[in-house]
Coordinates of C-alpha atoms and ligand atoms in Angstrom, one line a residue:
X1 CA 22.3 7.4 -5.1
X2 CA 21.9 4.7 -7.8
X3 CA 23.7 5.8 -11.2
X4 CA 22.4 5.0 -14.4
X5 CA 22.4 4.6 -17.4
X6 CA 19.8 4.8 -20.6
X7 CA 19.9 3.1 -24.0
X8 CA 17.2 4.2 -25.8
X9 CA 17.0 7.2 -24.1
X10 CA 14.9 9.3 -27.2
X11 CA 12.3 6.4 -27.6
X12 CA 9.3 6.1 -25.4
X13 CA 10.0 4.2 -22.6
X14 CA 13.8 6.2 -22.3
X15 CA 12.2 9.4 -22.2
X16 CA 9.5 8.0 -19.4
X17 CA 13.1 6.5 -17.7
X18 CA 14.2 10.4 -17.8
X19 CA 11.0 11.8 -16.5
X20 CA 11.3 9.6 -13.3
X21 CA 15.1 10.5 -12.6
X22 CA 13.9 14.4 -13.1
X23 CA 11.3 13.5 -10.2
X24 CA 14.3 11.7 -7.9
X25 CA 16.9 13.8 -8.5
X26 CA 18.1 12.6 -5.2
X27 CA 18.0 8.6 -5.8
X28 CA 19.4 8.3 -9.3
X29 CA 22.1 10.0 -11.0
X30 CA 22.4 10.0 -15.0
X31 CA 26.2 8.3 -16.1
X32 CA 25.5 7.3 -19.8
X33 CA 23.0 8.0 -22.4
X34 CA 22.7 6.9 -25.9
X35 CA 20.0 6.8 -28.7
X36 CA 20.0 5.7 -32.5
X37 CA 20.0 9.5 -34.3
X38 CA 18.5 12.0 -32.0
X39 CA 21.9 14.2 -31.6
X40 CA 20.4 17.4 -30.7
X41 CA 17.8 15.8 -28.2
X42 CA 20.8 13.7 -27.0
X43 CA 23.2 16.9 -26.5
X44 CA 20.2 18.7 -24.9
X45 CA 20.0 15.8 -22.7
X46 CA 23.6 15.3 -21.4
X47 CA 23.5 19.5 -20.5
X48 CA 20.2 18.6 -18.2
X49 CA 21.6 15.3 -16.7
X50 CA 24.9 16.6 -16.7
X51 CA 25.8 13.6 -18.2
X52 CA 29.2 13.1 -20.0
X53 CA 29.4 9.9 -21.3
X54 CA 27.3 9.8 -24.6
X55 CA 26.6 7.1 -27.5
X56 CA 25.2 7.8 -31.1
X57 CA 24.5 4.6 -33.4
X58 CA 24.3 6.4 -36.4
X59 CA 28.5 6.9 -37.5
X60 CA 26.2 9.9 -40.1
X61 CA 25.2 11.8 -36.4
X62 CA 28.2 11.5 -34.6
X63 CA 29.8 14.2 -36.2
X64 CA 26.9 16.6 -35.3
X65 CA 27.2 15.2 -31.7
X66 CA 30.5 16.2 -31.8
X67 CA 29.5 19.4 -32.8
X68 CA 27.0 20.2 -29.8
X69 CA 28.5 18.4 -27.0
X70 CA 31.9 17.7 -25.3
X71 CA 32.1 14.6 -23.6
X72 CA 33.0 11.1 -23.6
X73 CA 31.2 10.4 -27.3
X74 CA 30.9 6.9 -28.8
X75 CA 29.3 5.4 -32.1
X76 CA 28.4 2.4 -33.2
X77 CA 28.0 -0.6 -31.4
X78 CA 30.0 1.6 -28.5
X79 CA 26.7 3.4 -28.3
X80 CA 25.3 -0.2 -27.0
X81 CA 28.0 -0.9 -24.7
X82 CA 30.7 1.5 -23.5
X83 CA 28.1 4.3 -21.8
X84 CA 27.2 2.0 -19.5
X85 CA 30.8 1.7 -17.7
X86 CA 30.0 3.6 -14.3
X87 CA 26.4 2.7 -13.9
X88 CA 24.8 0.1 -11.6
X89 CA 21.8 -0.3 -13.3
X90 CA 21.2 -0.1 -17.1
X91 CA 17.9 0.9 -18.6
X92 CA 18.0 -1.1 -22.3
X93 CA 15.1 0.8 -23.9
X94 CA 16.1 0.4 -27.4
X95 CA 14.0 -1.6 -29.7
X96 CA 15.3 -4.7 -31.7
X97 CA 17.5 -7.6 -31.6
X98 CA 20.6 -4.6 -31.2
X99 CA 19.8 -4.7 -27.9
X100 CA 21.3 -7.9 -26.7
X101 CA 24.7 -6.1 -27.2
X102 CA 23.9 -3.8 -24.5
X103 CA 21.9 -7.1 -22.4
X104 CA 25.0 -9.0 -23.0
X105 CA 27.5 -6.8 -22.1
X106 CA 25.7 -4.7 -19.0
X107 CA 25.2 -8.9 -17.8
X108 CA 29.0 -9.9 -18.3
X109 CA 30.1 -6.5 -16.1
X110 CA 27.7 -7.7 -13.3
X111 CA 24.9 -5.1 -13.7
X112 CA 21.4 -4.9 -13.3
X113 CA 19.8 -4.4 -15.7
X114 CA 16.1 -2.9 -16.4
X115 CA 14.6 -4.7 -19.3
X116 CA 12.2 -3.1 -21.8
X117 CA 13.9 -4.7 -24.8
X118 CA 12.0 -8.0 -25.1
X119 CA 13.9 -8.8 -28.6
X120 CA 17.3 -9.7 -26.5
X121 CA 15.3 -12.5 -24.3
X122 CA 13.3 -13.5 -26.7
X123 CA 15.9 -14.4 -29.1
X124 CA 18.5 -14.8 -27.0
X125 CA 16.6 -15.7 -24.1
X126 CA 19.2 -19.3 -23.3
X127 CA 22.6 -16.8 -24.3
X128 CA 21.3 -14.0 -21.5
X129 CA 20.4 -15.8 -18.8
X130 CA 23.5 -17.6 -18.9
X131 CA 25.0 -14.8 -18.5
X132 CA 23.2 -14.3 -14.5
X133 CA 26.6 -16.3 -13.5
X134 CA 28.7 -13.1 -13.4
X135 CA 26.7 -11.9 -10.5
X136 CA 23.9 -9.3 -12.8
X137 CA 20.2 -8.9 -12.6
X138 CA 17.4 -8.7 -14.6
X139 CA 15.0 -6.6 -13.8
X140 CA 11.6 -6.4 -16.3
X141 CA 10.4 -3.2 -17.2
X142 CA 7.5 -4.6 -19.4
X143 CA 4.0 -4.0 -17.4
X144 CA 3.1 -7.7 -18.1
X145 CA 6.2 -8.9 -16.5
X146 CA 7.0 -6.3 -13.9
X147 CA 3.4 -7.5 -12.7
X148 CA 4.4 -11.2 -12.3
X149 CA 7.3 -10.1 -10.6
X150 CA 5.2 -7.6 -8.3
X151 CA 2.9 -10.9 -7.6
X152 CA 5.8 -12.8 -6.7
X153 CA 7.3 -10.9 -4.1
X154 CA 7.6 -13.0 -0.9
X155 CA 6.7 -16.4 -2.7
X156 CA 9.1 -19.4 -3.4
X157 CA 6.8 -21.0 -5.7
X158 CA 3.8 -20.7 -8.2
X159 CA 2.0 -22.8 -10.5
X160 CA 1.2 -21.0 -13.0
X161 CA 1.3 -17.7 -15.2
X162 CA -1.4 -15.6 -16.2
X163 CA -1.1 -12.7 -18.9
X164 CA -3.7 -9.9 -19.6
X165 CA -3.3 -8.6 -23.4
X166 CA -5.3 -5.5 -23.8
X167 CA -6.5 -7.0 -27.4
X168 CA -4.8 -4.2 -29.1
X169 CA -6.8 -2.0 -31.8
X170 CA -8.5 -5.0 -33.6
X171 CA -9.9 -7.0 -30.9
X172 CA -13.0 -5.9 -31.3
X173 CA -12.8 -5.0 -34.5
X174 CA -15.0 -7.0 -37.2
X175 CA -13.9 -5.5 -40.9
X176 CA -11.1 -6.7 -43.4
X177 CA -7.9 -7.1 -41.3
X178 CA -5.7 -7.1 -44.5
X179 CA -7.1 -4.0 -45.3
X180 CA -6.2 -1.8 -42.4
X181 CA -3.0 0.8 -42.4
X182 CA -0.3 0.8 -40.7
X183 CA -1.9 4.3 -39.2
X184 CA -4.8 2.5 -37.6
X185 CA -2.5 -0.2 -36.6
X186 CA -0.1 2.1 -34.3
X187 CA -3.6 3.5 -32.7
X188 CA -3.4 1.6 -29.5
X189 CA -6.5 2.2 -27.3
X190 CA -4.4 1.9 -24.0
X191 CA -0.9 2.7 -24.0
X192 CA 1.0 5.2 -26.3
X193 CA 4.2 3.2 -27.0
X194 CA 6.4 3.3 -30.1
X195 CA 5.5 2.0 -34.1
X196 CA 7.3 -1.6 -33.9
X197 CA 5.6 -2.4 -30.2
X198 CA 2.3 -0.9 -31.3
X199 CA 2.2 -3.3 -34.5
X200 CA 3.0 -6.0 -32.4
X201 CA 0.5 -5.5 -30.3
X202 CA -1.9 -5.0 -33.2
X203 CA -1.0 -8.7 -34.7
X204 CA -0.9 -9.8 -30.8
X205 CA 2.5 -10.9 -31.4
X206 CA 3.3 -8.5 -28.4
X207 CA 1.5 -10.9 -26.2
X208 CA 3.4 -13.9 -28.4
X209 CA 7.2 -12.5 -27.6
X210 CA 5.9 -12.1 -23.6
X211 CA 5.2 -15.4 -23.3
X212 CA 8.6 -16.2 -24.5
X213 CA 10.3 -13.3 -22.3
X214 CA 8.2 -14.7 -19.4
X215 CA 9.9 -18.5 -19.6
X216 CA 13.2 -17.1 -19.4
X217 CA 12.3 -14.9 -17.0
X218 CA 10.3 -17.0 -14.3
X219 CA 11.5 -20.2 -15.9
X220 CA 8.4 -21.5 -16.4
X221 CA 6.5 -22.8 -19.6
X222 CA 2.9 -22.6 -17.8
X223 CA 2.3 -19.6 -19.3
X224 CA -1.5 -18.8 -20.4
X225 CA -3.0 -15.3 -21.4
X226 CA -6.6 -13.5 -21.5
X227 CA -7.9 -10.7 -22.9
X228 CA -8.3 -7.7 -20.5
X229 CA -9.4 -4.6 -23.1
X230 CA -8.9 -1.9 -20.2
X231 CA -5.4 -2.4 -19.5
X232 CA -6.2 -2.3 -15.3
X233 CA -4.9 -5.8 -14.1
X234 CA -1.2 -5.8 -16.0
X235 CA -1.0 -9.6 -14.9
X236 CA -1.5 -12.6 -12.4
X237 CA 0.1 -15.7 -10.7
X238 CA -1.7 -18.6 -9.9
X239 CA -0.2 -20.5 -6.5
X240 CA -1.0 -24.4 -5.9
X241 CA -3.8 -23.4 -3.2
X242 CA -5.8 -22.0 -5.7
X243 CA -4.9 -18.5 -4.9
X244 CA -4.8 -16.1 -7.7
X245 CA -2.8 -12.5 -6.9
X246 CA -3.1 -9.7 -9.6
X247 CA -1.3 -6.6 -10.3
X248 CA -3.2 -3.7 -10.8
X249 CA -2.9 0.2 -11.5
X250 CA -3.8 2.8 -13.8
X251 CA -1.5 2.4 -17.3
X252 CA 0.9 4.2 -17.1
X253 CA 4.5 2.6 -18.1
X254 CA 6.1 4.9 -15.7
X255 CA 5.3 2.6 -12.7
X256 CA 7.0 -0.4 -14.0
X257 CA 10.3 1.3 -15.1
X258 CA 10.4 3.0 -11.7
X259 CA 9.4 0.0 -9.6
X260 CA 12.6 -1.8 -11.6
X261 CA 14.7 1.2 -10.3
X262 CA 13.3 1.3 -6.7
X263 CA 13.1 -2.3 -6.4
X264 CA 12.3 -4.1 -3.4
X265 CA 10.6 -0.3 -2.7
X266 CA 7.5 0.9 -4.0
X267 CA 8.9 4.8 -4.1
X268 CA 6.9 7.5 -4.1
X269 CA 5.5 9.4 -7.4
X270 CA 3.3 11.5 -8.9
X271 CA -0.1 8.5 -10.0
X272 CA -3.3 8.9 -11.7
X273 CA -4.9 6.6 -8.9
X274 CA -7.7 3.9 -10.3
X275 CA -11.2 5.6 -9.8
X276 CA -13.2 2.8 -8.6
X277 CA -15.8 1.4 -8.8
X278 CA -15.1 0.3 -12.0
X279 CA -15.6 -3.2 -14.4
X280 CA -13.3 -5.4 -15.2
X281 CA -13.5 -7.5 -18.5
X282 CA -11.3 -11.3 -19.0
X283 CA -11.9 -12.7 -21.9
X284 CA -10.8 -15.4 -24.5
X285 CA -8.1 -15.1 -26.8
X286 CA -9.6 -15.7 -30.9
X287 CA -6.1 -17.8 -31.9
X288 CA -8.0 -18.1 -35.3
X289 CA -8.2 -14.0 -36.1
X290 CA -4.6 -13.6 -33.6
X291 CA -2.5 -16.7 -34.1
X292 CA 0.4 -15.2 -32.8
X293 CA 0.5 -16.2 -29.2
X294 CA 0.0 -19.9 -30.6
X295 CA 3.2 -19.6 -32.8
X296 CA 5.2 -17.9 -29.8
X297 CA 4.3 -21.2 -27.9
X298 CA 5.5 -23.4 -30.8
X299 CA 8.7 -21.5 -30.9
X300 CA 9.0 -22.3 -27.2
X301 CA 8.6 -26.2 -27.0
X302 CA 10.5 -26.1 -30.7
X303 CA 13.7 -24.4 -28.7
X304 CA 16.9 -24.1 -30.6
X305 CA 16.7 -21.5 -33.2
X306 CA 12.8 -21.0 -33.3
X307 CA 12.0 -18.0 -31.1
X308 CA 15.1 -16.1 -32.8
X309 CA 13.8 -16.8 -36.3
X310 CA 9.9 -15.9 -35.1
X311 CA 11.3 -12.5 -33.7
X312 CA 13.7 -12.3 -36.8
X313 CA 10.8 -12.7 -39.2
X314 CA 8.9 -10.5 -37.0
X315 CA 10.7 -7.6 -37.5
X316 CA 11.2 -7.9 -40.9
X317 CA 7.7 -8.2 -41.4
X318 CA 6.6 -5.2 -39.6
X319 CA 8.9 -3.2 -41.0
X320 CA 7.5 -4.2 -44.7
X321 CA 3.8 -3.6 -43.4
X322 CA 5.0 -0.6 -42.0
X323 CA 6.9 0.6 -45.3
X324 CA 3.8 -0.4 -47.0
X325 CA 4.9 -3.4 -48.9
X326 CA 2.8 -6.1 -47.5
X327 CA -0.8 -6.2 -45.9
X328 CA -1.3 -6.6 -42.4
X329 CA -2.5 -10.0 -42.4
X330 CA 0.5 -11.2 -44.1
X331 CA 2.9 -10.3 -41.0
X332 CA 2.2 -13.1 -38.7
X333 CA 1.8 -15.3 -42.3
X334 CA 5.2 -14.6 -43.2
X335 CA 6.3 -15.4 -39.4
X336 CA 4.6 -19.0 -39.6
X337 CA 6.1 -19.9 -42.9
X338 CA 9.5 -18.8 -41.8
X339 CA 9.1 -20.6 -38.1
X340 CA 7.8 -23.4 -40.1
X341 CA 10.5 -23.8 -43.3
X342 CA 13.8 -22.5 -41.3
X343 CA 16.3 -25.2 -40.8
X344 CA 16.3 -25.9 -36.4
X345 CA 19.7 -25.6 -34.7
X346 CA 20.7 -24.6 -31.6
X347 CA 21.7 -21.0 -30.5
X348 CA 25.3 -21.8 -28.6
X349 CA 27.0 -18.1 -28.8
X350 CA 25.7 -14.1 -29.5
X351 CA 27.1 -14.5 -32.7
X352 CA 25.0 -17.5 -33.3
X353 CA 21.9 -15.5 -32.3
X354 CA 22.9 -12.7 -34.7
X355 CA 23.5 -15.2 -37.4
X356 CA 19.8 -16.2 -37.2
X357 CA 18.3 -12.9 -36.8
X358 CA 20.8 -11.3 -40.2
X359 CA 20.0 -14.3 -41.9
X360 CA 15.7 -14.5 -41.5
X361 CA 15.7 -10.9 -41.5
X362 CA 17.5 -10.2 -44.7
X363 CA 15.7 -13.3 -47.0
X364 CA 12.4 -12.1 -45.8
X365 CA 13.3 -8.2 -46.5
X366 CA 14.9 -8.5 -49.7
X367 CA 12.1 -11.0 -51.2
X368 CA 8.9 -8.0 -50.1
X369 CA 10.7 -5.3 -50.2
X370 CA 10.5 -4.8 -53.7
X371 CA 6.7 -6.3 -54.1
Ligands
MG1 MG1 3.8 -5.4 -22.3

């Protein structure tokens, strides 16, 4: 029995983590939950999981948690960190920089951890693997990633990464990019995920923070992508001989979270299988309509601060786009003149990371917010 625990547990990929521990009630064992502001979900939640050990972020909900639930309740930055005493392997599922608290501290206390936060490795990505020392894992949950790590199984070496982006909404799309919504935006044709991923992909900055959170994860910076609109083959790794092995299924993110939880085992659960035959299509990247992935590749060979001020920007960004202050176009605008015009330095502590990301964050906010 493999306990766990879930932060993020009301957002997409938590609530996918849940439905594969309903199916394996056997193998894994709820011991901490937490969320942002869902206290009713999160009190229905800890009666089905019998599941005591609760986190709130919002100090404004914990009172109503208090209200629904006995149990070990915690707010705050507690919400990030203390639910996950008793587990073995933590699910962080929240989105944002907030969770590299959770990364940090699940890491430190020798867990495993089950990465669908790419913020924390992205920004952090130098703080968190340092971290490995204390005897931790990380696992990726992202499909992209899992993939790689699926391809790698039984290999010492590789020469060279190969990401599929689906193209997100636009690819194909030939009209006025800085006209569209942030409602068209969030329609991804393949995967239903939540607003801030679905943006990203949108922009194709998704594919932009993988790259980073692949070269902290395979420790590699010969990374390349292509455009795969139907989502089949989640990603490949090229070997020295030439040989190219894919990763391929039906998408669905349930197979990557579980495969991190039954990892080396491919366990058994309920699949849409792939109806073959069907076609395939790879095809270039247009860095001139999606410069994205080009300015995550900057960030890397930059180092230092750069990938924490391009995730930092980022999310400010879409969060103005989202609140309707700023046109699409002008996210990954605003994420070139901030990668471009931020003073470099290196990233030494957690607090240093935070620094970066409060500090980008808050200029870029505060000078759109009020446009
Ligand atoms: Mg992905």
């Amino acid at each position: 029995m493999k306990n766990i625990a879930v932060i993020g547990c009301t957002g997409s990929i938590g609530r996918q983590t849940l439905d594969i521990v309903r199916y394996n009630p056997d193998k894994y064992k709820i011991t901490g939950l937490s969320c942002g502001t869902h206290a009713q979900e999160l009190a229905a939640l800890s009666r089905e999981f019998s599941c005591k050990k609760l986190g709130i972020a919002s100090a404004d909900k914990y009172a109503e948690l208090k209200s629904l639930v006995d149990g070990e309740l915690f707010c705050g930055d507690d919400a990030l960190t203390a639910v996950i005493d008793g587990a073995d392997t933590v699910v962080v599922a929240v989105v944002g920089m907030i969770g590299l608290k959770a990364v940090l501290y699940a890491l430190k206390n020798g867990k495993t951890v089950a990465l669908a936060n790419k913020e924390s490795l992205v920004a952090g990505g130098g703080i968190v693997t340092q971290q490995l020392k204390h005897g931790g894992k990380i696992y990726p949950v992202d499909s992209e990633h899992s993939a790689v790590w699926q391809c790698l199984q039984g290999e010492n070496d590789f020469k060279r990464i190969i990401l599929t982006a689906s193209g997100g909404p636009f690819y194909f799309f030939d009209g006025d990019l800085s006209a569209v919504t942030p409602e068209q935006a969030v329609k991804h044709p393949n995967w239903s995920m939540g607003k801030k991923i679905s943006v990203d992909s949108a922009t194709m900055m998704n594919k932009g923070l993988e790259i980073i959170e692949a070269r902290w994860l395979f420790n590699t910076t010969d990374i390349d992508y292509v455009i795969h609109p139907e989502s089949i083959v989640h990603s490949m790794v090229e070997f020295c001989d030439g040989s190219v092995k894919a990763q391929a299924s039906f998408p669905d993110m349930r197979l990557p979270i579980q495969y991190a939880l039954s990892y080396p085992e491919h366990a058994e659960r309920d699949y849409t299988p792939l109806s073959l035959p069907m076609s395939l299509r790879f095809l270039p990247p247009d860095e001139n309509k999606f410069p994205a992935p080009k300015l995550a590749k900057q960030a890397i060979i930059s180092g230092g601060n750069s990938a924490a001020v391009l995730n930092a920007a980022n999310e400010a960004a879409v969060k103005l786009f989202l609140d309707g202050k700023i046109p699409f176009t002008d996210i990954v605008r605003i994420v070139e003149h901030a990668l471009n015009t931020e003073p470099k330095c290196e990233l030494k502590t957690a607090d240093d990371v935070f620094g970066t990301h409060n500090s980008v964050y808050n200029k870029i906010y505060c000078k759109y917010r009020g446009v």
